[in-house]
């Protein structure tokens, strides 16, 4: 617990909300302080495993998480990376209170601020601004998912890589080619050739 004490503040979350033009009064800030709890996950530690129910909505303060599934052949498919100021969970499992088909684990030592489903509902009941905040979050998540599906259907691997670089510029030197390849839906060898060609072209 001592390791996360300096990060126990909800200031990073309040700063994030302020950057999105949400103006909270003192009571609403106090509610965030009361309902969100910090937690440290070590590298390779699971936040969520397939078959478990997702019980927490996670805001990343520091570090990197990934959401992924494993197919019948054992191949890993990365759906999302969660880095600083990102939200990450399995919405279907969280809101439906049903077993998840996804895994979420830490690619780096990661600190998150977590809120449970019960506490989130309590926030909704105590101030309308929280319903608006999380409605927009979920809408944006749905839009991003649609965009990702469309990219997989219509873009080449090179174009998907360019899109990745634009979306996650901070990750290029933080995670392995294996992780990036699993996100793009290509082999690490193909990604290596792609990066070499891009490097020569520039």
PDB file of C-alpha atoms in Angstrom:
ATOM      1  CA  UNK A   1       0.000   0.000   0.000  1.00  0.00           C
ATOM      2  CA  UNK A   2       2.910   2.347   0.698  1.00  0.00           C
ATOM      3  CA  UNK A   3       3.908   2.092  -2.966  1.00  0.00           C
ATOM      4  CA  UNK A   4       0.726   3.793  -4.169  1.00  0.00           C
ATOM      5  CA  UNK A   5       0.258   6.224  -1.295  1.00  0.00           C
ATOM      6  CA  UNK A   6       1.813   9.132  -3.271  1.00  0.00           C
ATOM      7  CA  UNK A   7      -0.672   8.389  -6.073  1.00  0.00           C
ATOM      8  CA  UNK A   8      -3.729   7.935  -3.877  1.00  0.00           C
ATOM      9  CA  UNK A   9      -4.984  11.369  -4.890  1.00  0.00           C
ATOM     10  CA  UNK A  10      -7.743  11.638  -7.476  1.00  0.00           C
ATOM     11  CA  UNK A  11      -6.122  14.790  -8.908  1.00  0.00           C
ATOM     12  CA  UNK A  12      -5.157  13.070 -12.194  1.00  0.00           C
ATOM     13  CA  UNK A  13      -8.808  12.160 -12.727  1.00  0.00           C
ATOM     14  CA  UNK A  14     -10.003  15.639 -11.798  1.00  0.00           C
ATOM     15  CA  UNK A  15      -7.457  17.118 -14.201  1.00  0.00           C
ATOM     16  CA  UNK A  16      -8.685  14.791 -16.942  1.00  0.00           C
ATOM     17  CA  UNK A  17     -12.311  15.790 -16.391  1.00  0.00           C
ATOM     18  CA  UNK A  18     -11.343  19.455 -16.391  1.00  0.00           C
ATOM     19  CA  UNK A  19      -9.519  18.961 -19.711  1.00  0.00           C
ATOM     20  CA  UNK A  20     -12.799  17.623 -21.124  1.00  0.00           C
ATOM     21  CA  UNK A  21     -14.574  20.809 -19.981  1.00  0.00           C
ATOM     22  CA  UNK A  22     -16.478  19.203 -17.100  1.00  0.00           C
ATOM     23  CA  UNK A  23     -16.844  21.669 -14.230  1.00  0.00           C
ATOM     24  CA  UNK A  24     -17.358  19.938 -10.889  1.00  0.00           C
ATOM     25  CA  UNK A  25     -18.417  21.627  -7.676  1.00  0.00           C
ATOM     26  CA  UNK A  26     -16.843  20.799  -4.317  1.00  0.00           C
ATOM     27  CA  UNK A  27     -19.483  18.190  -3.496  1.00  0.00           C
ATOM     28  CA  UNK A  28     -18.918  16.380  -6.791  1.00  0.00           C
ATOM     29  CA  UNK A  29     -15.147  16.431  -6.318  1.00  0.00           C
ATOM     30  CA  UNK A  30     -15.627  14.991  -2.832  1.00  0.00           C
ATOM     31  CA  UNK A  31     -17.768  12.210  -4.312  1.00  0.00           C
ATOM     32  CA  UNK A  32     -14.992  11.293  -6.713  1.00  0.00           C
ATOM     33  CA  UNK A  33     -12.547  11.246  -3.814  1.00  0.00           C
ATOM     34  CA  UNK A  34     -14.909   8.953  -1.913  1.00  0.00           C
ATOM     35  CA  UNK A  35     -15.856   6.544  -4.705  1.00  0.00           C
ATOM     36  CA  UNK A  36     -12.626   6.081  -6.677  1.00  0.00           C
ATOM     37  CA  UNK A  37      -9.873   3.950  -5.163  1.00  0.00           C
ATOM     38  CA  UNK A  38      -6.253   3.598  -6.331  1.00  0.00           C
ATOM     39  CA  UNK A  39      -4.699   0.232  -7.062  1.00  0.00           C
ATOM     40  CA  UNK A  40      -1.289  -0.861  -8.268  1.00  0.00           C
ATOM     41  CA  UNK A  41      -1.011  -3.743 -10.734  1.00  0.00           C
ATOM     42  CA  UNK A  42       2.408  -5.237 -11.360  1.00  0.00           C
ATOM     43  CA  UNK A  43       3.593  -6.051 -14.867  1.00  0.00           C
ATOM     44  CA  UNK A  44       1.823  -9.218 -16.153  1.00  0.00           C
ATOM     45  CA  UNK A  45      -0.776  -9.058 -13.368  1.00  0.00           C
ATOM     46  CA  UNK A  46      -4.397  -9.509 -14.419  1.00  0.00           C
ATOM     47  CA  UNK A  47      -7.087  -6.913 -13.814  1.00  0.00           C
ATOM     48  CA  UNK A  48      -9.649  -9.205 -15.424  1.00  0.00           C
ATOM     49  CA  UNK A  49      -9.574 -12.786 -16.650  1.00  0.00           C
ATOM     50  CA  UNK A  50     -11.899 -14.456 -19.123  1.00  0.00           C
ATOM     51  CA  UNK A  51     -14.823 -16.057 -17.268  1.00  0.00           C
ATOM     52  CA  UNK A  52     -14.754 -13.571 -14.395  1.00  0.00           C
ATOM     53  CA  UNK A  53     -17.211 -10.699 -14.006  1.00  0.00           C
ATOM     54  CA  UNK A  54     -15.754  -7.235 -14.580  1.00  0.00           C
ATOM     55  CA  UNK A  55     -16.476  -5.375 -11.337  1.00  0.00           C
ATOM     56  CA  UNK A  56     -14.422  -2.203 -11.813  1.00  0.00           C
ATOM     57  CA  UNK A  57     -14.323   0.754 -14.204  1.00  0.00           C
ATOM     58  CA  UNK A  58     -10.631   1.695 -14.482  1.00  0.00           C
ATOM     59  CA  UNK A  59      -8.964   5.052 -15.148  1.00  0.00           C
ATOM     60  CA  UNK A  60      -5.252   4.705 -15.904  1.00  0.00           C
ATOM     61  CA  UNK A  61      -3.061   7.087 -13.913  1.00  0.00           C
ATOM     62  CA  UNK A  62       0.285   5.578 -14.882  1.00  0.00           C
ATOM     63  CA  UNK A  63       1.371   2.574 -16.910  1.00  0.00           C
ATOM     64  CA  UNK A  64      -0.073   0.468 -19.699  1.00  0.00           C
ATOM     65  CA  UNK A  65      -2.814  -2.162 -19.823  1.00  0.00           C
ATOM     66  CA  UNK A  66      -4.119  -4.252 -22.693  1.00  0.00           C
ATOM     67  CA  UNK A  67      -7.514  -5.799 -23.382  1.00  0.00           C
ATOM     68  CA  UNK A  68      -7.325  -8.993 -25.413  1.00  0.00           C
ATOM     69  CA  UNK A  69      -9.016 -12.254 -26.341  1.00  0.00           C
ATOM     70  CA  UNK A  70      -7.549 -15.664 -27.089  1.00  0.00           C
ATOM     71  CA  UNK A  71      -8.972 -17.723 -29.950  1.00  0.00           C
ATOM     72  CA  UNK A  72      -9.308 -21.506 -30.102  1.00  0.00           C
ATOM     73  CA  UNK A  73      -5.873 -21.801 -31.689  1.00  0.00           C
ATOM     74  CA  UNK A  74      -4.282 -19.868 -28.833  1.00  0.00           C
ATOM     75  CA  UNK A  75      -3.716 -16.702 -30.861  1.00  0.00           C
ATOM     76  CA  UNK A  76      -3.926 -13.418 -28.955  1.00  0.00           C
ATOM     77  CA  UNK A  77      -5.979 -10.573 -30.390  1.00  0.00           C
ATOM     78  CA  UNK A  78      -5.436  -7.191 -28.712  1.00  0.00           C
ATOM     79  CA  UNK A  79      -8.544  -4.997 -28.751  1.00  0.00           C
ATOM     80  CA  UNK A  80      -7.253  -1.993 -26.847  1.00  0.00           C
ATOM     81  CA  UNK A  81      -4.303  -0.525 -25.001  1.00  0.00           C
ATOM     82  CA  UNK A  82      -4.979   1.590 -21.933  1.00  0.00           C
ATOM     83  CA  UNK A  83      -2.345   4.198 -21.129  1.00  0.00           C
ATOM     84  CA  UNK A  84      -2.338   7.388 -19.064  1.00  0.00           C
ATOM     85  CA  UNK A  85      -5.745   9.130 -19.076  1.00  0.00           C
ATOM     86  CA  UNK A  86      -7.470   6.187 -20.765  1.00  0.00           C
ATOM     87  CA  UNK A  87     -10.469   4.267 -19.418  1.00  0.00           C
ATOM     88  CA  UNK A  88     -10.486   0.496 -19.694  1.00  0.00           C
ATOM     89  CA  UNK A  89     -12.839  -2.334 -18.769  1.00  0.00           C
ATOM     90  CA  UNK A  90     -15.225  -4.874 -20.328  1.00  0.00           C
ATOM     91  CA  UNK A  91     -18.402  -2.819 -20.653  1.00  0.00           C
ATOM     92  CA  UNK A  92     -20.602  -5.804 -21.489  1.00  0.00           C
ATOM     93  CA  UNK A  93     -19.486  -7.710 -18.422  1.00  0.00           C
ATOM     94  CA  UNK A  94     -19.479  -4.638 -16.165  1.00  0.00           C
ATOM     95  CA  UNK A  95     -22.978  -3.422 -17.021  1.00  0.00           C
ATOM     96  CA  UNK A  96     -24.487  -6.846 -17.696  1.00  0.00           C
ATOM     97  CA  UNK A  97     -22.938  -8.432 -14.573  1.00  0.00           C
ATOM     98  CA  UNK A  98     -21.982 -11.484 -16.637  1.00  0.00           C
ATOM     99  CA  UNK A  99     -18.764 -13.442 -17.243  1.00  0.00           C
ATOM    100  CA  UNK A 100     -16.276 -11.684 -19.471  1.00  0.00           C
ATOM    101  CA  UNK A 101     -14.946 -13.089 -22.728  1.00  0.00           C
ATOM    102  CA  UNK A 102     -11.910 -10.794 -22.443  1.00  0.00           C
ATOM    103  CA  UNK A 103      -8.707 -10.482 -20.461  1.00  0.00           C
ATOM    104  CA  UNK A 104      -7.102  -7.297 -19.171  1.00  0.00           C
ATOM    105  CA  UNK A 105      -3.534  -7.359 -17.877  1.00  0.00           C
ATOM    106  CA  UNK A 106      -0.645  -4.992 -17.219  1.00  0.00           C
ATOM    107  CA  UNK A 107       2.175  -4.584 -19.732  1.00  0.00           C
ATOM    108  CA  UNK A 108       3.945  -2.277 -17.256  1.00  0.00           C
ATOM    109  CA  UNK A 109       3.572  -1.614 -13.552  1.00  0.00           C
ATOM    110  CA  UNK A 110       0.307   0.317 -13.650  1.00  0.00           C
ATOM    111  CA  UNK A 111      -1.645   2.504 -11.235  1.00  0.00           C
ATOM    112  CA  UNK A 112      -5.380   2.885 -11.813  1.00  0.00           C
ATOM    113  CA  UNK A 113      -8.259   4.632 -10.105  1.00  0.00           C
ATOM    114  CA  UNK A 114     -11.166   2.201  -9.844  1.00  0.00           C
ATOM    115  CA  UNK A 115     -14.872   2.561  -9.238  1.00  0.00           C
ATOM    116  CA  UNK A 116     -17.279  -0.335  -8.674  1.00  0.00           C
ATOM    117  CA  UNK A 117     -20.622  -0.703 -10.419  1.00  0.00           C
ATOM    118  CA  UNK A 118     -22.459  -0.007  -7.152  1.00  0.00           C
ATOM    119  CA  UNK A 119     -20.480   3.188  -6.528  1.00  0.00           C
ATOM    120  CA  UNK A 120     -20.923   4.304 -10.129  1.00  0.00           C
ATOM    121  CA  UNK A 121     -24.695   3.968  -9.827  1.00  0.00           C
ATOM    122  CA  UNK A 122     -24.463   5.946  -6.585  1.00  0.00           C
ATOM    123  CA  UNK A 123     -22.652   8.735  -8.447  1.00  0.00           C
ATOM    124  CA  UNK A 124     -25.411   8.795 -11.074  1.00  0.00           C
ATOM    125  CA  UNK A 125     -28.018   9.176  -8.347  1.00  0.00           C
ATOM    126  CA  UNK A 126     -26.217  11.987  -6.551  1.00  0.00           C
ATOM    127  CA  UNK A 127     -25.339  14.236  -9.482  1.00  0.00           C
ATOM    128  CA  UNK A 128     -26.526  14.366 -13.096  1.00  0.00           C
ATOM    129  CA  UNK A 129     -23.080  15.413 -14.319  1.00  0.00           C
ATOM    130  CA  UNK A 130     -21.740  11.896 -13.690  1.00  0.00           C
ATOM    131  CA  UNK A 131     -24.410  10.329 -15.884  1.00  0.00           C
ATOM    132  CA  UNK A 132     -23.368  12.727 -18.631  1.00  0.00           C
ATOM    133  CA  UNK A 133     -19.657  12.009 -18.164  1.00  0.00           C
ATOM    134  CA  UNK A 134     -20.023   8.248 -18.361  1.00  0.00           C
ATOM    135  CA  UNK A 135     -22.641   8.361 -21.115  1.00  0.00           C
ATOM    136  CA  UNK A 136     -20.172  10.298 -23.279  1.00  0.00           C
ATOM    137  CA  UNK A 137     -17.384   7.871 -22.339  1.00  0.00           C
ATOM    138  CA  UNK A 138     -19.473   4.895 -23.417  1.00  0.00           C
ATOM    139  CA  UNK A 139     -20.608   6.632 -26.610  1.00  0.00           C
ATOM    140  CA  UNK A 140     -17.008   7.474 -27.495  1.00  0.00           C
ATOM    141  CA  UNK A 141     -15.972   3.908 -26.762  1.00  0.00           C
ATOM    142  CA  UNK A 142     -18.667   2.623 -29.121  1.00  0.00           C
ATOM    143  CA  UNK A 143     -17.569   5.055 -31.851  1.00  0.00           C
ATOM    144  CA  UNK A 144     -13.946   3.954 -31.430  1.00  0.00           C
ATOM    145  CA  UNK A 145     -14.964   0.305 -31.644  1.00  0.00           C
ATOM    146  CA  UNK A 146     -16.889   0.964 -34.853  1.00  0.00           C
ATOM    147  CA  UNK A 147     -13.871   2.758 -36.282  1.00  0.00           C
ATOM    148  CA  UNK A 148     -11.577  -0.122 -35.345  1.00  0.00           C
ATOM    149  CA  UNK A 149     -13.885  -2.673 -37.004  1.00  0.00           C
ATOM    150  CA  UNK A 150     -14.093  -0.536 -40.121  1.00  0.00           C
ATOM    151  CA  UNK A 151     -10.308  -0.272 -40.261  1.00  0.00           C
ATOM    152  CA  UNK A 152      -9.962  -4.052 -40.039  1.00  0.00           C
ATOM    153  CA  UNK A 153     -12.398  -4.461 -42.916  1.00  0.00           C
ATOM    154  CA  UNK A 154     -11.187  -1.717 -45.222  1.00  0.00           C
ATOM    155  CA  UNK A 155      -7.563  -0.727 -44.510  1.00  0.00           C
ATOM    156  CA  UNK A 156      -4.346  -2.435 -45.482  1.00  0.00           C
ATOM    157  CA  UNK A 157      -1.901  -3.540 -42.790  1.00  0.00           C
ATOM    158  CA  UNK A 158       0.277  -0.538 -43.649  1.00  0.00           C
ATOM    159  CA  UNK A 159      -2.663   1.824 -43.180  1.00  0.00           C
ATOM    160  CA  UNK A 160      -3.633   0.167 -39.889  1.00  0.00           C
ATOM    161  CA  UNK A 161      -0.073   0.635 -38.677  1.00  0.00           C
ATOM    162  CA  UNK A 162      -0.177   4.329 -39.581  1.00  0.00           C
ATOM    163  CA  UNK A 163      -3.453   4.614 -37.661  1.00  0.00           C
ATOM    164  CA  UNK A 164      -1.847   2.906 -34.652  1.00  0.00           C
ATOM    165  CA  UNK A 165       1.052   5.372 -34.721  1.00  0.00           C
ATOM    166  CA  UNK A 166      -1.423   8.248 -34.701  1.00  0.00           C
ATOM    167  CA  UNK A 167      -3.550   6.795 -31.901  1.00  0.00           C
ATOM    168  CA  UNK A 168      -0.759   5.521 -29.642  1.00  0.00           C
ATOM    169  CA  UNK A 169       2.424   7.520 -30.413  1.00  0.00           C
ATOM    170  CA  UNK A 170       3.577   7.089 -26.796  1.00  0.00           C
ATOM    171  CA  UNK A 171       3.648   3.289 -27.097  1.00  0.00           C
ATOM    172  CA  UNK A 172       6.124   2.746 -29.918  1.00  0.00           C
ATOM    173  CA  UNK A 173       9.085   2.450 -27.541  1.00  0.00           C
ATOM    174  CA  UNK A 174       7.132   1.119 -24.558  1.00  0.00           C
ATOM    175  CA  UNK A 175       5.706  -2.175 -25.795  1.00  0.00           C
ATOM    176  CA  UNK A 176       7.025  -5.039 -27.897  1.00  0.00           C
ATOM    177  CA  UNK A 177       6.460  -5.661 -31.589  1.00  0.00           C
ATOM    178  CA  UNK A 178       4.563  -8.790 -30.562  1.00  0.00           C
ATOM    179  CA  UNK A 179       1.943  -6.655 -28.781  1.00  0.00           C
ATOM    180  CA  UNK A 180       1.644  -4.199 -31.660  1.00  0.00           C
ATOM    181  CA  UNK A 181       1.322  -7.059 -34.160  1.00  0.00           C
ATOM    182  CA  UNK A 182      -1.457  -8.631 -32.071  1.00  0.00           C
ATOM    183  CA  UNK A 183      -3.294  -5.305 -32.175  1.00  0.00           C
ATOM    184  CA  UNK A 184      -2.876  -4.950 -35.939  1.00  0.00           C
ATOM    185  CA  UNK A 185      -3.745  -8.548 -36.744  1.00  0.00           C
ATOM    186  CA  UNK A 186      -0.391  -9.357 -38.392  1.00  0.00           C
ATOM    187  CA  UNK A 187       2.610 -11.493 -37.480  1.00  0.00           C
ATOM    188  CA  UNK A 188       5.589  -9.904 -35.693  1.00  0.00           C
ATOM    189  CA  UNK A 189       7.735 -10.796 -38.724  1.00  0.00           C
ATOM    190  CA  UNK A 190       5.392  -8.939 -41.073  1.00  0.00           C
ATOM    191  CA  UNK A 191       5.369  -5.946 -38.736  1.00  0.00           C
ATOM    192  CA  UNK A 192       9.172  -5.941 -38.671  1.00  0.00           C
ATOM    193  CA  UNK A 193       9.280  -5.843 -42.489  1.00  0.00           C
ATOM    194  CA  UNK A 194       6.652  -3.096 -42.453  1.00  0.00           C
ATOM    195  CA  UNK A 195       8.692  -0.977 -40.049  1.00  0.00           C
ATOM    196  CA  UNK A 196      11.858  -1.510 -42.072  1.00  0.00           C
ATOM    197  CA  UNK A 197      10.134  -0.433 -45.282  1.00  0.00           C
ATOM    198  CA  UNK A 198       8.680   2.621 -43.544  1.00  0.00           C
ATOM    199  CA  UNK A 199      12.082   3.524 -42.129  1.00  0.00           C
ATOM    200  CA  UNK A 200      13.735   3.287 -45.571  1.00  0.00           C
ATOM    201  CA  UNK A 201      10.963   5.363 -47.139  1.00  0.00           C
ATOM    202  CA  UNK A 202      11.514   8.167 -44.655  1.00  0.00           C
TER     203      UNK A 202
END
